[in-house]
């Protein structure tokens, strides 16, 4: 990528998009294009097509998406499938019409079958049934991958789909009903400490395993792959290491300094029991993560305090 290439980052106010903008700016890129939701409604096909025709970016990163944790995915099922299908279809088709050759579509590790072998290889896509709690979101993201593949095979585009594992970091959503587990537990531990509580409630049984990647590492991987001209269609991005939800909660308690005990609310769903990515392909490309879970949690705790105090 030339340093003055026009790079459109969608979703730049979200956790992933803002990390991409930080990483691009740090890399010396000077022509980064962003639009807020009120400036450009990505659900509006005509508006997206007109914008892309006018701007004709050289590169697009699709970080805009309707996202959330297990409860949000399970509750707002229609919103998750509809909004994600519209955003990606409008952007991918609009990019093609505007002659954009290079695009990166960001998905999620929940696109893989619920019970597939672990660690999860890219080739397991569409080999089994999905986890029920996030099936609408996963179906939309799978459609995005297939859109990219189809424009590559029919029109010779280079649209790459990157599947990150569970992400966390600055600008995350800390709302307890809709957030992912890591920001939720950070907030719960912090508030429990302030109130002097004796207990911290963790949803589910604490036994599911999850892999966590610091969002600035994801942004680094995405820019690395664009710079390298990576031309494969689907690629996992993660650490290749996972922990139980109980271990995650204990690490967060240590970082925050909350000394009460953990209580598990089994009335809440566990979701997939294990979800750890095989990152061999990414390693072969020459990229590896940098931020350990403890360091990443400390950095995120700082962001949480900044946002709430
Ligand atoms: O992060 P999370 O919501 O997403 O939940 P998923 C991970 C695990 O943490 C589940 C447990 O087993 C939850 O039951 N958990 C424990 C909690 N305490 C809490 C809490 O206070 N809040 C939350 N949110 N969870 C999402 C998908 O799945 O992950 C999305 O629904 C997407 O589609 C995303 O793929 C990365 O890993 O279960």
CSV table of C-alpha atoms and ligand atoms in Angstrom, one decimal:
chain,number,residue,atom,x,y,z
A,1,UNK,CA,0.0,0.0,0.0
A,2,UNK,CA,1.4,3.4,-0.9
A,3,UNK,CA,1.4,5.8,2.1
A,4,UNK,CA,-0.9,8.2,0.3
A,5,UNK,CA,-3.3,5.5,-0.9
A,6,UNK,CA,-7.0,6.3,-0.2
A,7,UNK,CA,-8.0,3.9,2.6
A,8,UNK,CA,-11.7,3.7,3.6
A,9,UNK,CA,-12.1,2.3,7.2
A,10,UNK,CA,-15.7,1.6,7.9
A,11,UNK,CA,-16.8,1.5,11.5
A,12,UNK,CA,-14.0,3.8,12.6
A,13,UNK,CA,-15.7,4.7,15.9
A,14,UNK,CA,-16.0,1.0,17.0
A,15,UNK,CA,-13.3,-1.0,18.8
A,16,UNK,CA,-11.9,-2.6,15.6
A,17,UNK,CA,-12.2,0.3,13.3
A,18,UNK,CA,-10.6,2.7,15.7
A,19,UNK,CA,-7.7,0.3,16.2
A,20,UNK,CA,-7.3,0.1,12.4
A,21,UNK,CA,-7.2,3.9,12.1
A,22,UNK,CA,-4.6,4.1,15.0
A,23,UNK,CA,-2.5,1.4,13.3
A,24,UNK,CA,-2.7,3.1,9.8
A,25,UNK,CA,-1.8,6.5,11.3
A,26,UNK,CA,1.2,5.0,13.2
A,27,UNK,CA,2.3,3.4,9.9
A,28,UNK,CA,2.4,6.8,8.2
A,29,UNK,CA,-0.7,6.5,6.0
A,30,UNK,CA,-2.0,10.0,5.3
A,31,UNK,CA,-5.2,9.5,3.3
A,32,UNK,CA,-7.6,7.6,5.6
A,33,UNK,CA,-11.3,8.1,4.8
A,34,UNK,CA,-13.9,7.7,7.5
A,35,UNK,CA,-17.6,8.5,7.8
A,36,UNK,CA,-19.9,8.5,10.8
A,37,UNK,CA,-23.3,6.7,10.7
A,38,UNK,CA,-25.1,10.1,10.3
A,39,UNK,CA,-22.8,11.0,7.4
A,40,UNK,CA,-23.2,7.7,5.6
A,41,UNK,CA,-25.8,5.0,6.5
A,42,UNK,CA,-24.2,1.7,5.5
A,43,UNK,CA,-27.7,0.1,5.4
A,44,UNK,CA,-28.7,2.4,2.5
A,45,UNK,CA,-27.6,0.8,-0.8
A,46,UNK,CA,-28.0,3.9,-2.9
A,47,UNK,CA,-26.1,6.1,-0.5
A,48,UNK,CA,-23.2,3.6,-0.2
A,49,UNK,CA,-22.9,3.2,-4.0
A,50,UNK,CA,-22.9,7.0,-4.6
A,51,UNK,CA,-20.3,7.5,-1.9
A,52,UNK,CA,-18.0,4.8,-3.3
A,53,UNK,CA,-18.4,6.1,-6.8
A,54,UNK,CA,-17.5,9.6,-5.7
A,55,UNK,CA,-14.6,8.7,-3.5
A,56,UNK,CA,-13.2,5.6,-5.3
A,57,UNK,CA,-11.0,4.4,-2.4
A,58,UNK,CA,-7.9,2.3,-3.2
A,59,UNK,CA,-8.5,0.0,-0.2
A,60,UNK,CA,-11.5,-0.7,2.0
A,61,UNK,CA,-11.5,-2.3,5.5
A,62,UNK,CA,-15.0,-3.5,6.5
A,63,UNK,CA,-14.9,-3.2,10.3
A,64,UNK,CA,-18.5,-1.9,10.5
A,65,UNK,CA,-20.9,-4.4,11.8
A,66,UNK,CA,-23.6,-5.0,14.3
A,67,UNK,CA,-21.8,-6.9,17.1
A,68,UNK,CA,-22.3,-7.9,20.7
A,69,UNK,CA,-21.9,-10.7,23.2
A,70,UNK,CA,-23.8,-13.9,23.7
A,71,UNK,CA,-26.9,-12.2,25.1
A,72,UNK,CA,-27.1,-9.5,22.4
A,73,UNK,CA,-26.7,-12.0,19.7
A,74,UNK,CA,-29.3,-14.3,21.1
A,75,UNK,CA,-31.8,-11.5,21.8
A,76,UNK,CA,-31.6,-9.2,18.8
A,77,UNK,CA,-31.4,-12.1,16.3
A,78,UNK,CA,-33.2,-10.2,13.5
A,79,UNK,CA,-31.1,-7.1,13.9
A,80,UNK,CA,-27.9,-9.1,13.8
A,81,UNK,CA,-28.7,-11.0,10.6
A,82,UNK,CA,-30.4,-8.1,8.7
A,83,UNK,CA,-27.9,-5.3,9.5
A,84,UNK,CA,-24.8,-7.4,8.9
A,85,UNK,CA,-26.1,-8.7,5.6
A,86,UNK,CA,-27.0,-5.2,4.4
A,87,UNK,CA,-23.7,-3.6,5.5
A,88,UNK,CA,-21.5,-6.2,3.8
A,89,UNK,CA,-23.6,-6.6,0.6
A,90,UNK,CA,-23.8,-2.8,0.1
A,91,UNK,CA,-20.1,-2.3,0.7
A,92,UNK,CA,-18.8,-5.4,-1.3
A,93,UNK,CA,-21.0,-4.9,-4.3
A,94,UNK,CA,-20.6,-1.1,-4.1
A,95,UNK,CA,-16.8,-1.5,-4.0
A,96,UNK,CA,-16.9,-3.8,-7.1
A,97,UNK,CA,-19.1,-1.3,-9.0
A,98,UNK,CA,-16.7,1.5,-8.1
A,99,UNK,CA,-13.7,-0.5,-9.3
A,100,UNK,CA,-12.1,-1.0,-5.9
A,101,UNK,CA,-9.7,-3.9,-6.3
A,102,UNK,CA,-8.6,-4.6,-2.7
A,103,UNK,CA,-10.9,-5.0,0.3
A,104,UNK,CA,-10.7,-6.7,3.7
A,105,UNK,CA,-13.8,-8.1,5.3
A,106,UNK,CA,-13.8,-8.8,9.0
A,107,UNK,CA,-15.8,-11.6,10.4
A,108,UNK,CA,-15.7,-13.7,13.6
A,109,UNK,CA,-14.6,-17.2,14.7
A,110,UNK,CA,-18.3,-18.0,15.4
A,111,UNK,CA,-18.7,-18.7,11.7
A,112,UNK,CA,-17.3,-22.2,12.2
A,113,UNK,CA,-19.4,-25.2,13.2
A,114,UNK,CA,-20.2,-25.4,16.9
A,115,UNK,CA,-18.7,-28.9,17.4
A,116,UNK,CA,-15.8,-28.8,14.9
A,117,UNK,CA,-12.4,-30.2,15.9
A,118,UNK,CA,-10.1,-27.8,17.8
A,119,UNK,CA,-8.0,-25.8,17.0
A,120,UNK,CA,-10.2,-24.6,14.2
A,121,UNK,CA,-8.8,-24.7,10.6
A,122,UNK,CA,-10.1,-22.4,7.9
A,123,UNK,CA,-11.2,-25.5,5.9
A,124,UNK,CA,-13.8,-26.4,8.6
A,125,UNK,CA,-16.2,-23.7,7.3
A,126,UNK,CA,-19.6,-25.1,6.4
A,127,UNK,CA,-18.8,-28.6,7.6
A,128,UNK,CA,-21.5,-28.7,10.4
A,129,UNK,CA,-24.2,-26.9,12.3
A,130,UNK,CA,-23.6,-23.5,14.0
A,131,UNK,CA,-23.9,-22.5,17.6
A,132,UNK,CA,-27.6,-21.5,18.2
A,133,UNK,CA,-27.0,-18.3,20.3
A,134,UNK,CA,-25.2,-16.6,17.4
A,135,UNK,CA,-26.5,-18.4,14.3
A,136,UNK,CA,-28.0,-15.3,12.7
A,137,UNK,CA,-24.8,-13.3,13.1
A,138,UNK,CA,-22.7,-16.2,11.8
A,139,UNK,CA,-24.9,-16.8,8.8
A,140,UNK,CA,-24.5,-13.1,7.8
A,141,UNK,CA,-20.7,-13.3,8.2
A,142,UNK,CA,-20.6,-16.5,6.2
A,143,UNK,CA,-22.5,-14.7,3.4
A,144,UNK,CA,-19.9,-12.0,3.5
A,145,UNK,CA,-17.1,-14.5,3.0
A,146,UNK,CA,-19.0,-16.0,0.1
A,147,UNK,CA,-19.6,-12.6,-1.4
A,148,UNK,CA,-15.9,-11.9,-1.3
A,149,UNK,CA,-15.1,-15.3,-2.8
A,150,UNK,CA,-17.6,-14.9,-5.6
A,151,UNK,CA,-16.4,-11.4,-6.6
A,152,UNK,CA,-12.8,-12.8,-6.6
A,153,UNK,CA,-13.7,-15.8,-8.8
A,154,UNK,CA,-16.1,-14.0,-11.2
A,155,UNK,CA,-14.4,-10.6,-11.5
A,156,UNK,CA,-10.8,-11.2,-10.4
A,157,UNK,CA,-11.1,-9.0,-7.3
A,158,UNK,CA,-8.8,-9.4,-4.3
A,159,UNK,CA,-11.3,-9.3,-1.4
A,160,UNK,CA,-9.9,-11.1,1.6
A,161,UNK,CA,-11.9,-12.3,4.6
A,162,UNK,CA,-10.2,-12.3,8.0
A,163,UNK,CA,-11.7,-14.2,10.9
A,164,UNK,CA,-10.6,-12.8,14.3
A,165,UNK,CA,-11.1,-14.7,17.5
A,166,UNK,CA,-12.8,-13.0,20.5
A,167,UNK,CA,-11.4,-9.5,20.6
A,168,UNK,CA,-11.1,-6.9,23.4
A,169,UNK,CA,-9.4,-3.6,24.0
A,170,UNK,CA,-9.9,0.2,24.0
A,171,UNK,CA,-13.3,1.5,22.8
A,172,UNK,CA,-15.0,-1.8,23.7
A,173,UNK,CA,-18.7,-1.9,24.8
A,174,UNK,CA,-19.0,-2.1,28.6
A,175,UNK,CA,-22.8,-2.4,28.7
A,176,UNK,CA,-23.5,-5.5,30.9
A,177,UNK,CA,-26.5,-6.7,28.8
A,178,UNK,CA,-24.9,-6.4,25.3
A,179,UNK,CA,-21.1,-6.7,25.8
A,180,UNK,CA,-18.7,-9.6,25.4
A,181,UNK,CA,-17.4,-11.4,28.5
A,182,UNK,CA,-14.1,-9.6,29.0
A,183,UNK,CA,-15.4,-6.0,29.2
A,184,UNK,CA,-18.4,-7.2,31.2
A,185,UNK,CA,-16.2,-8.9,33.8
A,186,UNK,CA,-13.8,-5.9,33.9
A,187,UNK,CA,-16.7,-3.7,34.7
A,188,UNK,CA,-18.3,-6.1,37.2
A,189,UNK,CA,-15.1,-6.6,39.1
A,190,UNK,CA,-14.4,-2.9,39.2
A,191,UNK,CA,-17.9,-2.1,40.5
A,192,UNK,CA,-17.9,-5.0,43.0
A,193,UNK,CA,-14.6,-3.7,44.4
A,194,UNK,CA,-15.9,-0.2,44.8
A,195,UNK,CA,-19.1,-1.4,46.5
A,196,UNK,CA,-17.1,-3.8,48.7
A,197,UNK,CA,-19.1,-6.8,47.4
A,198,UNK,CA,-18.2,-10.3,48.5
A,199,UNK,CA,-19.2,-11.9,45.2
A,200,UNK,CA,-18.9,-11.5,41.4
A,201,UNK,CA,-21.5,-13.1,39.2
A,202,UNK,CA,-20.2,-14.9,36.1
A,203,UNK,CA,-22.7,-16.1,33.5
A,204,UNK,CA,-22.8,-19.8,32.7
A,205,UNK,CA,-20.7,-22.5,34.2
A,206,UNK,CA,-17.3,-20.9,33.8
A,207,UNK,CA,-16.1,-24.0,31.9
A,208,UNK,CA,-16.3,-22.8,28.2
A,209,UNK,CA,-13.0,-22.0,26.7
A,210,UNK,CA,-12.3,-18.9,24.7
A,211,UNK,CA,-9.3,-17.3,22.9
A,212,UNK,CA,-8.8,-13.6,23.3
A,213,UNK,CA,-6.8,-11.2,21.0
A,214,UNK,CA,-6.0,-7.6,21.9
A,215,UNK,CA,-7.6,-5.4,19.2
A,216,UNK,CA,-4.4,-3.5,18.4
A,217,UNK,CA,-2.8,-6.9,17.5
A,218,UNK,CA,-5.7,-7.6,15.1
A,219,UNK,CA,-5.3,-4.2,13.5
A,220,UNK,CA,-1.6,-4.9,13.1
A,221,UNK,CA,-2.3,-8.2,11.4
A,222,UNK,CA,-4.9,-6.7,9.0
A,223,UNK,CA,-2.5,-3.9,7.9
A,224,UNK,CA,0.4,-6.4,7.6
A,225,UNK,CA,-1.8,-8.6,5.3
A,226,UNK,CA,-2.9,-5.7,3.1
A,227,UNK,CA,0.7,-4.5,2.9
A,228,UNK,CA,1.9,-7.9,2.0
A,229,UNK,CA,-0.8,-8.2,-0.7
A,230,UNK,CA,-2.2,-11.4,0.9
A,231,UNK,CA,-4.5,-12.9,-1.8
A,232,UNK,CA,-6.1,-16.0,-0.1
A,233,UNK,CA,-9.8,-15.8,0.6
A,234,UNK,CA,-10.1,-16.8,4.3
A,235,UNK,CA,-7.7,-16.4,7.1
A,236,UNK,CA,-7.9,-16.9,10.9
A,237,UNK,CA,-6.4,-14.3,13.2
A,238,UNK,CA,-5.8,-15.2,16.8
A,239,UNK,CA,-3.2,-16.3,19.4
A,240,UNK,CA,-3.9,-20.0,19.1
A,241,UNK,CA,-4.2,-20.1,22.9
A,242,UNK,CA,-7.4,-20.3,25.0
A,243,UNK,CA,-8.4,-20.1,28.7
A,244,UNK,CA,-11.6,-21.1,30.6
A,245,UNK,CA,-14.1,-18.3,31.5
A,246,UNK,CA,-13.2,-19.1,35.2
A,247,UNK,CA,-9.5,-18.5,34.5
A,248,UNK,CA,-10.3,-15.3,32.6
A,249,UNK,CA,-12.5,-14.1,35.6
A,250,UNK,CA,-9.7,-14.9,38.0
A,251,UNK,CA,-7.1,-13.0,35.9
A,252,UNK,CA,-9.4,-9.9,35.7
A,253,UNK,CA,-10.0,-10.1,39.5
A,254,UNK,CA,-6.2,-10.0,40.0
A,255,UNK,CA,-5.7,-7.1,37.7
A,256,UNK,CA,-8.6,-5.1,39.2
A,257,UNK,CA,-7.7,-6.1,42.8
A,258,UNK,CA,-11.1,-7.5,43.7
A,259,UNK,CA,-10.8,-10.1,46.4
A,260,UNK,CA,-14.3,-11.6,46.6
A,261,UNK,CA,-15.4,-15.0,45.3
A,262,UNK,CA,-16.8,-16.1,41.9
A,263,UNK,CA,-20.4,-17.2,41.7
A,264,UNK,CA,-21.7,-18.9,38.5
A,265,UNK,CA,-25.2,-18.2,37.1
A,266,UNK,CA,-26.0,-21.4,35.2
A,267,UNK,CA,-29.3,-19.9,34.1
A,268,UNK,CA,-27.3,-18.0,31.5
A,269,UNK,CA,-26.1,-19.8,28.4
A,270,UNK,CA,-22.5,-21.1,28.0
A,271,UNK,CA,-22.6,-20.9,24.2
A,272,UNK,CA,-19.9,-22.9,22.3
A,273,UNK,CA,-17.8,-25.0,24.7
A,274,UNK,CA,-14.6,-24.4,22.9
A,275,UNK,CA,-13.5,-22.0,20.2
A,276,UNK,CA,-9.7,-21.7,19.6
A,277,UNK,CA,-8.4,-20.9,16.1
A,278,UNK,CA,-5.6,-22.7,14.2
A,279,UNK,CA,-3.4,-19.9,13.3
A,280,UNK,CA,-0.8,-21.9,11.2
A,281,UNK,CA,-1.7,-20.1,8.0
A,282,UNK,CA,-1.2,-16.7,9.5
A,283,UNK,CA,2.1,-17.8,11.1
A,284,UNK,CA,3.3,-19.0,7.7
A,285,UNK,CA,2.5,-15.5,6.4
A,286,UNK,CA,5.0,-14.2,9.0
A,287,UNK,CA,2.7,-12.7,11.6
A,288,UNK,CA,2.4,-13.4,15.3
A,289,UNK,CA,0.5,-11.6,18.1
A,290,UNK,CA,2.3,-9.4,20.5
A,291,UNK,CA,0.1,-8.6,23.6
A,292,UNK,CA,-0.3,-11.2,26.3
A,293,UNK,CA,-3.7,-11.6,28.0
A,294,UNK,CA,-2.6,-10.0,31.3
A,295,UNK,CA,-1.0,-7.0,29.6
A,296,UNK,CA,-4.0,-6.6,27.3
A,297,UNK,CA,-6.4,-6.7,30.3
A,298,UNK,CA,-4.3,-4.1,32.1
A,299,UNK,CA,-4.4,-1.8,29.0
A,300,UNK,CA,-8.2,-2.3,28.7
A,301,UNK,CA,-8.8,-1.7,32.4
A,302,UNK,CA,-7.1,1.7,31.9
A,303,UNK,CA,-9.4,2.5,29.0
A,304,UNK,CA,-12.4,1.4,31.0
A,305,UNK,CA,-11.4,3.8,33.9
A,306,UNK,CA,-10.8,6.6,31.4
A,307,UNK,CA,-14.3,6.1,29.9
A,308,UNK,CA,-16.1,5.8,33.2
A,309,UNK,CA,-14.4,8.4,35.5
B,1,LIG,O1,-18.0,-13.0,25.1
B,1,LIG,P1,-19.3,-13.7,25.0
B,1,LIG,O2,-20.6,-13.0,25.2
B,1,LIG,O3,-19.4,-14.4,23.6
B,1,LIG,O4,-19.3,-14.9,26.1
B,1,LIG,P2,-19.2,-15.8,22.8
B,1,LIG,C1,-18.3,-15.9,26.2
B,1,LIG,C2,-18.6,-16.8,27.4
B,1,LIG,O5,-18.5,-16.0,28.7
B,1,LIG,C3,-20.0,-17.4,27.5
B,1,LIG,C4,-19.6,-16.3,29.5
B,1,LIG,O6,-19.8,-18.7,28.0
B,1,LIG,C5,-20.7,-16.6,28.5
B,1,LIG,O7,-21.8,-17.3,29.2
B,1,LIG,N1,-19.8,-15.1,30.4
B,1,LIG,C6,-19.6,-15.1,31.7
B,1,LIG,C7,-20.3,-13.9,30.1
B,1,LIG,N2,-20.0,-14.0,32.3
B,1,LIG,C8,-20.4,-13.1,31.3
B,1,LIG,C9,-20.8,-11.8,31.2
B,1,LIG,O8,-21.0,-11.1,32.2
B,1,LIG,N3,-21.1,-11.3,30.0
B,1,LIG,C10,-21.0,-12.1,28.8
B,1,LIG,N4,-21.2,-11.5,27.6
B,1,LIG,N5,-20.6,-13.3,28.8
B,1,LIG,C11,-20.0,-14.2,20.9
B,1,LIG,C12,-20.9,-14.4,19.8
B,1,LIG,O9,-20.0,-15.4,21.5
B,1,LIG,O10,-18.6,-13.9,20.6
B,1,LIG,C13,-20.6,-13.4,18.7
B,1,LIG,O11,-22.2,-14.3,20.3
B,1,LIG,C14,-19.2,-13.3,18.4
B,1,LIG,O12,-21.4,-13.8,17.6
B,1,LIG,C15,-18.4,-13.0,19.6
B,1,LIG,O13,-18.7,-14.4,17.7
B,1,LIG,C16,-16.9,-13.0,19.3
B,1,LIG,O14,-17.8,-16.1,22.6
B,1,LIG,O15,-20.0,-16.9,23.5
